[in-house]
Every structure is written in structure tokens, then in C-alpha cells.
Short mmCIF file of C-alpha atoms in Angstrom, two decimals:
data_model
loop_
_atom_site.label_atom_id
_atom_site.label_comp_id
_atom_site.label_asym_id
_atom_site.label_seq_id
_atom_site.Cartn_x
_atom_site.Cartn_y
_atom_site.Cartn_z
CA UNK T 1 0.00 0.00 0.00
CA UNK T 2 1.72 3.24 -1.27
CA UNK T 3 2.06 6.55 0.75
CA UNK T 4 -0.79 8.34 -1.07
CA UNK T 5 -3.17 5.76 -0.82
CA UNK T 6 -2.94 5.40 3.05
CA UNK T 7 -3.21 9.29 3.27
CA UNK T 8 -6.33 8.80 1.51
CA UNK T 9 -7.87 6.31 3.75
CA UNK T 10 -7.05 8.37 6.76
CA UNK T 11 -8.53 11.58 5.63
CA UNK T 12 -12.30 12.37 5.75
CA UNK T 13 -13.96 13.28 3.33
CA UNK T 14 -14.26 16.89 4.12
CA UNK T 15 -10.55 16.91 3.64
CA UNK T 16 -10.47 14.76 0.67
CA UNK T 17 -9.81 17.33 -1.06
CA UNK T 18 -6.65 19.06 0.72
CA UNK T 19 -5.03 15.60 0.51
CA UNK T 20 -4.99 15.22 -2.90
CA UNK T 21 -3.89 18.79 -3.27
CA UNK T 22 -0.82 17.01 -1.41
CA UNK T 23 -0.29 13.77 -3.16
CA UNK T 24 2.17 14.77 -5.73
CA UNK T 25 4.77 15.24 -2.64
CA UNK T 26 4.08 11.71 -2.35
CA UNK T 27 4.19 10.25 -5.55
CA UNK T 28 6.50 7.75 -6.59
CA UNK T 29 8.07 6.45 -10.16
CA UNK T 30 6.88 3.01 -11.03
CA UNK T 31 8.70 0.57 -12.80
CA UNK T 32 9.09 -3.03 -13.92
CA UNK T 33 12.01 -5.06 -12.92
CA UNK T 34 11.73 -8.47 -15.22
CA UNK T 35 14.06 -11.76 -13.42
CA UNK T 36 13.97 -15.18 -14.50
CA UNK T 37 15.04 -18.41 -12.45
CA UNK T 38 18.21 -17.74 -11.66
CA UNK T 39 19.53 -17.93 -8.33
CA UNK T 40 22.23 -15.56 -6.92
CA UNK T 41 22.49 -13.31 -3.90
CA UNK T 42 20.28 -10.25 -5.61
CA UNK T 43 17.15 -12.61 -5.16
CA UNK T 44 17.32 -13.11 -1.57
CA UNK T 45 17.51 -8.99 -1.50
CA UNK T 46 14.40 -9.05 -3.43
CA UNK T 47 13.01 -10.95 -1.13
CA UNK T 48 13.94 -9.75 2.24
CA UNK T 49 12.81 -5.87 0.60
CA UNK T 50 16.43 -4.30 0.71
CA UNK T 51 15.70 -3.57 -3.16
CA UNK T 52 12.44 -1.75 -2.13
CA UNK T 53 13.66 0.40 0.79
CA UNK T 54 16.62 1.48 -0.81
CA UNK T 55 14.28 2.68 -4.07
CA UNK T 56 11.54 3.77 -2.40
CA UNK T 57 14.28 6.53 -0.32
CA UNK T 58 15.03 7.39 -4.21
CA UNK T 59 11.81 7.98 -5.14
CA UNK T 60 10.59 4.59 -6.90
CA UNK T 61 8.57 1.95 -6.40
CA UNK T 62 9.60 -1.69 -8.32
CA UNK T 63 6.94 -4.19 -9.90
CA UNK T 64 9.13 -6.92 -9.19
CA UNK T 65 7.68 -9.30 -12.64
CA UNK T 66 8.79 -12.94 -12.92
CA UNK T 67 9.65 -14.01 -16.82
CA UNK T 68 10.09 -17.52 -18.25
CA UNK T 69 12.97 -16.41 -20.63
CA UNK T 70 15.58 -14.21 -22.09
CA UNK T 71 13.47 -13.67 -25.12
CA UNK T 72 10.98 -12.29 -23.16
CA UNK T 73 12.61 -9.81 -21.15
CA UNK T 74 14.35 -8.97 -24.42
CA UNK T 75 10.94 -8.27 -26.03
CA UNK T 76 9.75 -6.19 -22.80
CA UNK T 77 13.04 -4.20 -23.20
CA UNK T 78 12.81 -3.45 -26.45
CA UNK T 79 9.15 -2.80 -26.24
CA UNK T 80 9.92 0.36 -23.53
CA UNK T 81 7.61 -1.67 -20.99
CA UNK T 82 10.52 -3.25 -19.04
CA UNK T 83 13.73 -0.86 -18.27
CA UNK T 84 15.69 -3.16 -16.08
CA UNK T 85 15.75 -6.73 -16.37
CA UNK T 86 18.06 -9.85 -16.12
CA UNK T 87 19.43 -11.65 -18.96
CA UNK T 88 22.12 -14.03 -20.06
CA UNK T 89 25.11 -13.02 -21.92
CA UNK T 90 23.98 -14.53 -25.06
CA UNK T 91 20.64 -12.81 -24.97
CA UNK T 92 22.03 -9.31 -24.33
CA UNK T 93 24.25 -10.28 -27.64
CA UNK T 94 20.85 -10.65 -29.50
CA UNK T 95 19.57 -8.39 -28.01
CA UNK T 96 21.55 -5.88 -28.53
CA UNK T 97 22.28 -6.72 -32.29
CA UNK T 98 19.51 -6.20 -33.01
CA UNK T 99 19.32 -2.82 -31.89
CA UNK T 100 17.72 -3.04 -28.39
CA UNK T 101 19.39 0.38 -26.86
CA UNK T 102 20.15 -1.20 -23.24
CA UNK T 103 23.48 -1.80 -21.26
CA UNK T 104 24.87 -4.14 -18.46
CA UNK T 105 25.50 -2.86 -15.41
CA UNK T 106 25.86 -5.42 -13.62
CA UNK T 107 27.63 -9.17 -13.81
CA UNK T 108 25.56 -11.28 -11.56
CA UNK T 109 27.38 -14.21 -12.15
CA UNK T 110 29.61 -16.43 -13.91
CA UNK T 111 28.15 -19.41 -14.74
CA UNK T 112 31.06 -22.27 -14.26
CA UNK T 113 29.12 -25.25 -13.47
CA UNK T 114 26.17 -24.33 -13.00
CA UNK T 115 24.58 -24.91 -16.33
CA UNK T 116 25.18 -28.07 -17.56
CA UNK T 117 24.36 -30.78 -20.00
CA UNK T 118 22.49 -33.86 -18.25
CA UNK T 119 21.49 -37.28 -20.19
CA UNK T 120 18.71 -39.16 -18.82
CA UNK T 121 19.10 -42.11 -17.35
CA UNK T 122 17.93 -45.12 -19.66
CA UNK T 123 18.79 -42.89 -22.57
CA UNK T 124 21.80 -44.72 -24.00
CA UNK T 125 23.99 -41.43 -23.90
CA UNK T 126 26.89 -42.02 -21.90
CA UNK T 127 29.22 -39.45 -23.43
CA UNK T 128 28.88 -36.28 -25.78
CA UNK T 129 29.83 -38.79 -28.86
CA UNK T 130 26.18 -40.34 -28.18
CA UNK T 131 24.12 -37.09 -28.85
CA UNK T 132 23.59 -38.05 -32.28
CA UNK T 133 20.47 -38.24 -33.21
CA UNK T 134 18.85 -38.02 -29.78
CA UNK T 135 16.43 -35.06 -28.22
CA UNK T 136 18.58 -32.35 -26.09
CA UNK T 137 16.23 -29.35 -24.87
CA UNK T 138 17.67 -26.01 -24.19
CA UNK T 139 16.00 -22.71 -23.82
CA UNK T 140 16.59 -20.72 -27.26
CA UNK T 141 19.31 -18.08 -27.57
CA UNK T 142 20.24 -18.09 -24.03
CA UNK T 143 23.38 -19.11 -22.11
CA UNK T 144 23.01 -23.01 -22.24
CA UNK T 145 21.62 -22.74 -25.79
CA UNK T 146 25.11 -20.95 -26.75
CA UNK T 147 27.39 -23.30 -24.89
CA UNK T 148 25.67 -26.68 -26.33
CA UNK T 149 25.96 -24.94 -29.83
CA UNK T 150 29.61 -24.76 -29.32
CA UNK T 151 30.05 -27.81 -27.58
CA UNK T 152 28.83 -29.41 -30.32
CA UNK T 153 30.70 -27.57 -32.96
CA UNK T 154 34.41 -26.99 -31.31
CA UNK T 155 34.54 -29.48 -29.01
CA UNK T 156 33.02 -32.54 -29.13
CA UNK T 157 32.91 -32.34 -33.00
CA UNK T 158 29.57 -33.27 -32.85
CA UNK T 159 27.53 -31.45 -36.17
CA UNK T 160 24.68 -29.47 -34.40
CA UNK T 161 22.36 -31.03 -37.35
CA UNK T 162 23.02 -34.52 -36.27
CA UNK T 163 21.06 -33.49 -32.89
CA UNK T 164 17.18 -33.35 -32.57
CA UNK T 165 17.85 -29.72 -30.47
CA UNK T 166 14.17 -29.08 -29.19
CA UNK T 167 13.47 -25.21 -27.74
CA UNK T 168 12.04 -25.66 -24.06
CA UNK T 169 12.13 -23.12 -21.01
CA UNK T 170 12.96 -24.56 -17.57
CA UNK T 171 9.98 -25.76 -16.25
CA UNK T 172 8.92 -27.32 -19.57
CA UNK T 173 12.40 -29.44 -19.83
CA UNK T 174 11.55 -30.35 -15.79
CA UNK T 175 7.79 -31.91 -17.63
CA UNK T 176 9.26 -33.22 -20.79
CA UNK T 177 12.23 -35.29 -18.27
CA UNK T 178 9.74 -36.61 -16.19
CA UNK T 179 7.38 -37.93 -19.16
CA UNK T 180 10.69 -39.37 -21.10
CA UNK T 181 10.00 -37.19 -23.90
CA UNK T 182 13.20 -35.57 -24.57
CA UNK T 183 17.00 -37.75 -23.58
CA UNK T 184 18.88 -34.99 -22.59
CA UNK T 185 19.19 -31.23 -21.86
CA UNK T 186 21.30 -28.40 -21.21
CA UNK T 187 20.43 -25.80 -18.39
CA UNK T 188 20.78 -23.96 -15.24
CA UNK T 189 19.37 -24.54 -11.41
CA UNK T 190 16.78 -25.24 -10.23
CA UNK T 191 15.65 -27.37 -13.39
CA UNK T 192 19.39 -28.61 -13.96
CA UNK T 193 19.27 -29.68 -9.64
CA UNK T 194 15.88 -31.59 -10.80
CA UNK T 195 16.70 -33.65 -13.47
CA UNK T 196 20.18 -34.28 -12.61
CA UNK T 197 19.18 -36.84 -9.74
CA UNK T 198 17.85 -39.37 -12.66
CA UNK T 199 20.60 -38.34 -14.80
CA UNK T 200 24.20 -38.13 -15.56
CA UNK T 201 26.06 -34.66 -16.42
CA UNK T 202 28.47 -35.19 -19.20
CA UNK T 203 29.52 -31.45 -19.84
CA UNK T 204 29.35 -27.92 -17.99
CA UNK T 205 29.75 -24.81 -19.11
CA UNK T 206 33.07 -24.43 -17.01
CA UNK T 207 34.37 -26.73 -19.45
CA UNK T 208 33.51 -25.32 -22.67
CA UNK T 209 34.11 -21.82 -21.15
CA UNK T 210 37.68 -22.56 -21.23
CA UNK T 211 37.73 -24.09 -24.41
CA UNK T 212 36.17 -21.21 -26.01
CA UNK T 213 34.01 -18.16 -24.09
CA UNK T 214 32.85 -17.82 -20.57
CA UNK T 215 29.00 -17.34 -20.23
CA UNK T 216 27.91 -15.76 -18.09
CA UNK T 217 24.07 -13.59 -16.66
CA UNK T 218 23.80 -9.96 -15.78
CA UNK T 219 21.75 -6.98 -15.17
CA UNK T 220 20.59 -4.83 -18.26
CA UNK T 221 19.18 -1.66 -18.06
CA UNK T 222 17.25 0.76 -20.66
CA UNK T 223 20.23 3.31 -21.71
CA UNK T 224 17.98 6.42 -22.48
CA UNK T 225 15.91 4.95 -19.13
CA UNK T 226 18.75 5.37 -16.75
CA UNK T 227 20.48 8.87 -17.84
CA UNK T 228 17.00 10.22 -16.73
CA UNK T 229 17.08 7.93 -13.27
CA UNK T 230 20.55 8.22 -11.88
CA UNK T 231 19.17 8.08 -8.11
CA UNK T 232 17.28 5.05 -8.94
CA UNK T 233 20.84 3.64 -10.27
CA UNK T 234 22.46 4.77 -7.40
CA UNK T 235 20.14 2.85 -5.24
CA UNK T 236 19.61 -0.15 -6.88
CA UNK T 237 23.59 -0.90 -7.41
CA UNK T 238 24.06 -0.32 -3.95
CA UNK T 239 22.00 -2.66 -2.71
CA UNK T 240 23.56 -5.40 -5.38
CA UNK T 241 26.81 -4.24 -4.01
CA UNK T 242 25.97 -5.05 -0.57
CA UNK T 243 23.72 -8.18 -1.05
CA UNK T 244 27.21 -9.65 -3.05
CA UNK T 245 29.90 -8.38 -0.02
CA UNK T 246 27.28 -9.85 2.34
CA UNK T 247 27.59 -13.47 0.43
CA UNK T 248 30.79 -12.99 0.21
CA UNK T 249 31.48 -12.52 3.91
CA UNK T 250 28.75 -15.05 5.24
CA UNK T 251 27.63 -17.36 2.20
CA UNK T 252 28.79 -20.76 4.61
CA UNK T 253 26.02 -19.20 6.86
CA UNK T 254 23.19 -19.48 3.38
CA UNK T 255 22.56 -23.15 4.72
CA UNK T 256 18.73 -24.64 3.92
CA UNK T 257 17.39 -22.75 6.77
CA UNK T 258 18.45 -19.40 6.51
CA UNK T 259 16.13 -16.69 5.98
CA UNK T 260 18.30 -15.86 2.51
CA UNK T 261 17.96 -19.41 1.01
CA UNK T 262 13.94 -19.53 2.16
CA UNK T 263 13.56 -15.40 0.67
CA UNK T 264 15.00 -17.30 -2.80
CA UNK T 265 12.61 -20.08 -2.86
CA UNK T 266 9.42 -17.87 -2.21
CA UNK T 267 10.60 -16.29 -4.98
CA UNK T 268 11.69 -18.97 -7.47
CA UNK T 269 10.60 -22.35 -6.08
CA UNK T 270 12.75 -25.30 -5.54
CA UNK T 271 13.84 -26.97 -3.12
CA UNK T 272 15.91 -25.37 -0.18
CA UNK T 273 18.94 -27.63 -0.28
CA UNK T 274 18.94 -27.61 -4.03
CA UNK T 275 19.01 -23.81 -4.23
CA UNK T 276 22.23 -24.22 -1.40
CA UNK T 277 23.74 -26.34 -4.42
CA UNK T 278 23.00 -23.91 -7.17
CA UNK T 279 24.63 -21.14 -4.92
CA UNK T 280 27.67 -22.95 -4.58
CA UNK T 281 28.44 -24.37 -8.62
CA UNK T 282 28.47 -20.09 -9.00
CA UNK T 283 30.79 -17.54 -9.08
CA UNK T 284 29.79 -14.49 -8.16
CA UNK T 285 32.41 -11.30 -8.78
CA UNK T 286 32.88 -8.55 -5.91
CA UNK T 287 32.42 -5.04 -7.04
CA UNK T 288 35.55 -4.10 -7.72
CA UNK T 289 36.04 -6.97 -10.12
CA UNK T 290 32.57 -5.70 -11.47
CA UNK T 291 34.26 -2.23 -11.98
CA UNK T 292 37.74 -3.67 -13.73
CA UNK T 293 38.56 -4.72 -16.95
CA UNK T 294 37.87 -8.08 -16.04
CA UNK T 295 33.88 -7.41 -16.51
CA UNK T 296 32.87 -3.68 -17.06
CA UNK T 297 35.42 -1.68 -17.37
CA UNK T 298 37.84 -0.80 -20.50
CA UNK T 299 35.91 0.17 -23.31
CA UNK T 300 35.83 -2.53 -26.11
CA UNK T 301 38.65 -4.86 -23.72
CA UNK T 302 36.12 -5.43 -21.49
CA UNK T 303 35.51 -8.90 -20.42
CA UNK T 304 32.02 -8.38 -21.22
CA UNK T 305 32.78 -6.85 -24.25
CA UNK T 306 34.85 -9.31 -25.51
CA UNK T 307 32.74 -12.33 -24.58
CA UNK T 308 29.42 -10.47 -26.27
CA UNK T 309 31.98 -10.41 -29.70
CA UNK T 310 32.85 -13.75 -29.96
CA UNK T 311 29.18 -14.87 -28.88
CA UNK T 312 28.02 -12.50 -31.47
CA UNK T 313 30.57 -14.37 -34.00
CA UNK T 314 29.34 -17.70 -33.42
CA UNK T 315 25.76 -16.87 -33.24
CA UNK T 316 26.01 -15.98 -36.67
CA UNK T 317 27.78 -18.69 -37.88
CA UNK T 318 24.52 -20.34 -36.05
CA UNK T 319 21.83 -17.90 -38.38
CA UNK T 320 20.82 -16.73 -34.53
CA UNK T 321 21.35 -13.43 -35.71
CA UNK T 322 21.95 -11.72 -39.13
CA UNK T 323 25.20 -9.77 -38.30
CA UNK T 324 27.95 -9.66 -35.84
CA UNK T 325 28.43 -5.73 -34.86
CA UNK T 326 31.71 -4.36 -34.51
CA UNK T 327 31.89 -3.23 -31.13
CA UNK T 328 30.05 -4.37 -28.21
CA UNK T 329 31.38 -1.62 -26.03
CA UNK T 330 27.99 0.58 -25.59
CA UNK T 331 26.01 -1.86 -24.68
CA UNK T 332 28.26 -2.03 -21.26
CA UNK T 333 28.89 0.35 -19.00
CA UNK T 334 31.13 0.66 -15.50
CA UNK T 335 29.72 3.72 -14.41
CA UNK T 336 27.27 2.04 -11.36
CA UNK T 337 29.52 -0.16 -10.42
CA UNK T 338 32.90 2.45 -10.05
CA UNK T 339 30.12 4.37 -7.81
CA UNK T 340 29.23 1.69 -5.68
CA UNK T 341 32.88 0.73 -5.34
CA UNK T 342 33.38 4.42 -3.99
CA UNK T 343 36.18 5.10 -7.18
#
């Protein structure tokens, strides 16, 4: 219940009147923030409200909106009705190719182990030469979708075209395992923590990360969006910074019965010990990593930079997208981060 509205219920209705004279002083921005399932520390501040106090000092009040994809929050992006919103960094590539005017800000992770390809059991894969000709499901043009592509292709010499590769979010690979419909799939937690107890993981993306490109899922934001809301910046990164020193300091103390972990499943579902799990197959960078060449900073030499290039290469070797763009550069910015890391 926002400020105005509780004004209004308090007031009679001889001063109705007076108190809406007075609700501008009140009035807050409104905005969508689109996640997906993805665990990491900025969930459990979700969830315990250290996003909303911090945003609501600022000014702004968040519609906190739950997508099943990439793709989606791409489309919200582009469309102008989502301004901030979580993606992976192979659908900020696409994104961004194709001319979606938004910029990380944030690195909330990278991915190591924690999105992996798992074959069913009973489905007579027992290593990455058996893929031929079976079912894998992966959720289009996002992280895992990437990494299988170039598993496939650079590593395991596997042709992609050899591979039934069906397009399935999350909870639709979770339905499709359980009815024996597809024999294997590549994803992330809490899906890859539920299928991988009847199956066997053959590759990770730690693995083909250092046989080609880390992967790796961040923040985006709406570029024109946040030159006009630099207090709601302000806010919001500090409260990333601080949810990702505070994980940092105490994440042994993130057990199954810690208000963090229980803030994450409310939010995402899953199982408490499985979300523990998920946690701990990440790696999640401290802010002044965020800030240094190794993520953000440096202009084209960014490592975010660099890794949206070469996905951008090999997504259009793929016909994912029409044309690789020269420089990846604008489409990542070090500016929140520096701030929050007081430089």
C-alpha cells in the first residue's frame, strides 16, 4: 500500500480534497524489474525488501515481474515496458544486435558449473559422442543454448544437425524429463538440480568456457531509461553491491534454513537444499572486479565486451542473428559499479 493511498484512507472526506492537493509530494516512479530463475544473492535482497527500501528513499517503487525467458525480457526491453531486467550473456548479444538500446550494469554471475548438459538415465547417452540423433532441450538463444551450440561444434565435433535440439524453457524441460519425452538437456538450477538426480552430467559450461568463451548472466538496463534515473541507479547498485559483499562474507552461513535461502525459494521455487547447491556451482564477482577490466570496465577490452563479440561471432555462424556488430562496447557500462565501489 503506497504513501498516497494510506493518506487517503485516513482523511475524511471533508478533507479529501486538501489531501490530494498534497499527493504529488508523495508520488513515486513506477517501474518493472523483469528476473527469471536464476539464483544468486540479488534474489534473496528481493526478497527480504532491501531492493524496495533502498528505491523507495530514491523515489521509486519496483513491480518486481517474474519471466520464463531471455526472449521475453528482451521483447519487454525493447518494447519500452521493461527498463531493467536480467538476462544471459547470449541474450544481451541478441539483443543488442539487433538494436535493443540497453546496457549491463551489472555481472551477476559467472556461470562455471552451474549450467550443464544432463542425459537421462535409460537414454543410451553415456558421453557427448552419443548425442547423435537423440532429443537435447535447451532454452533458445540463451546461455546453455550458446554453450551446447559450441560444444557441439568446437569441441566434441559433434555437427549441431546430427542433434534433434528441441526449444524448451525450464519448467517445460523439468515436464518433458519426467514424461521421457526428450533424452537430454542443457540448463541452469533449479531445473538442472531436478533432473540431474535421474541423470548423468556429461559437460558444464566451465568446461567449454575454457575451451572457447565464458557465459555468463547480468543486469541490463534501458540506456535512455537510466540517464533520466541516476538516483534510482544509485540505489539499486548499492544494494547489489551489498547483497554480493554480504555473500561474500557469510555465504557458509546461506545453509537450507536461513532466511536468505527460504527469501529465494518464495521467490523462485525449488527446493531449499537444491538452491544451497545452485549457490555454490556459482561464481559471483565482488564489485571491484565488477568495476575492472575483467567485466565492465575498458571500453571494447572489457571482459564483457569481448565475450558479447565472440558470442556474437558464433551466433552468426549459427543464423541466430543476421550480423555480428563491430563493437560491443555501448552496450556495457562501468559507471554504477565504479560508484558503488566508492572510485
Amino acid at each position: 500500500m503506497n504513501a498516497i493511498y494510506r493518506l487517503i484512507r485516513r482523511c475524511t472526506l471533508a478533507g479529501l480534497a486538501a489531501a490530494l492537493t498534497a499527493a504529488p509530494a508523495y508520488a513515486q516512479t513506477k517501474l518493472v524489474v523483469g528476473y527469471q530463475l536464476i539464483v544468486g544473492p540479488f534474489l534473496s535482497a528481493i526478497a527480504d525488501g532491501s531492493f524496495d527500501k533502498a528505491v523507495k528513499e530514491a523515489g521509486y517503487q519496483v513491480d518486481w515481474r517474474q519471466f520464463t525467458s531471455g526472449g521475453d525480457i528482451s521483447t519487454a526491453l525493447a518494447s519500452g515496458n521493461v527498463p531493467v531486467g536480467v538476462l544471459g550473456s547470449t541474450g544481451i548479444t541478441s539483443g543488442a544486435t539487433r538494436g535493443v538500446d540497453m546496457q549491463l550494469f551489472w555481472i551477476l554471475d559467472n556461470i562455471g558449473k552451474s549450467e550443464a548438459l544432463v542425459a537421462r538415465n535409460g537414454s543410451g547417452i553415456n558421453s557427448t559422442a552419443d548425442l547423435k540423433g537423440k532429443r537435447v532441450a535447451t532454452p533458445f538463444v540463451s546461455t546453455s543454448h550458446f554453450h551446447l551450440l559450441v560444444g557441439l561444434e568446437q569441441v566434441w565435433k559433434v555437427p549441431p544437425r546430427d542433434v534433434r535440439i528441441l526449444n524448451m524453457q525450464p519448467p517445460q524441460i523439468v515436464a518433458a524429463w519426467t514424461r521421457g519425452d526428450i533424452d537430454a538437456a542443457y540448463v541452469w538450477p533449479p531445473a538442472l538440480t531436478e533432473i540431474a538426480k535421474t541423470g548423468k552430467i556429461i559437460a558444464d559450461s566451465e568446461q567449454i568456457g575454457a575451451a572457447s568463451v565464458p557465459t555468463f548472466d547480468g543486469i541490463v538496463v534501458d540506456k535512455a531509461w537510466a540517464q533520466k534515473h541516476p538516483k534510482f541507479m544509485a540505489a539499486f547498485t548499492g544494494v547489489l553491491a551489498k547483497s554480493y559483499a554480504d555473500y561474500r562474507a557469510n555465504g557458509a552461513k546461506w545453509t537450507a534454513d536461513s532466511p536468505q535461502v527460504k527469501g529465494i525459494v518464495k521467490l523462485i521455487g525449488g527446493k531449499p537444499e537444491d538452491i544451497v547447491e545452485a549457490l555454490g556451482l556459482l561464481v559471483f564477482p565482488t564489485v571491484e572486479e565488477q568495476a575492472s577490466t575483467t567485466w565492465l570496465g575498458g571500453g571494447k577490452e572489457s571482459g564483457a565486451a569481448r565475450a558479447f563479440a565472440a558470442s556474437a561471432k558464433f551466433l552468426k555462424d549459427q543464423k541466430q542473428i543476421d550480423k555480428a556488430l563491430d563493437d560491443y562496447s555501448p552496450f556495457v557500462t562501468d559507471q554504477y559499479a565504479k560508484a558503488a565501489a566508492g572510485k
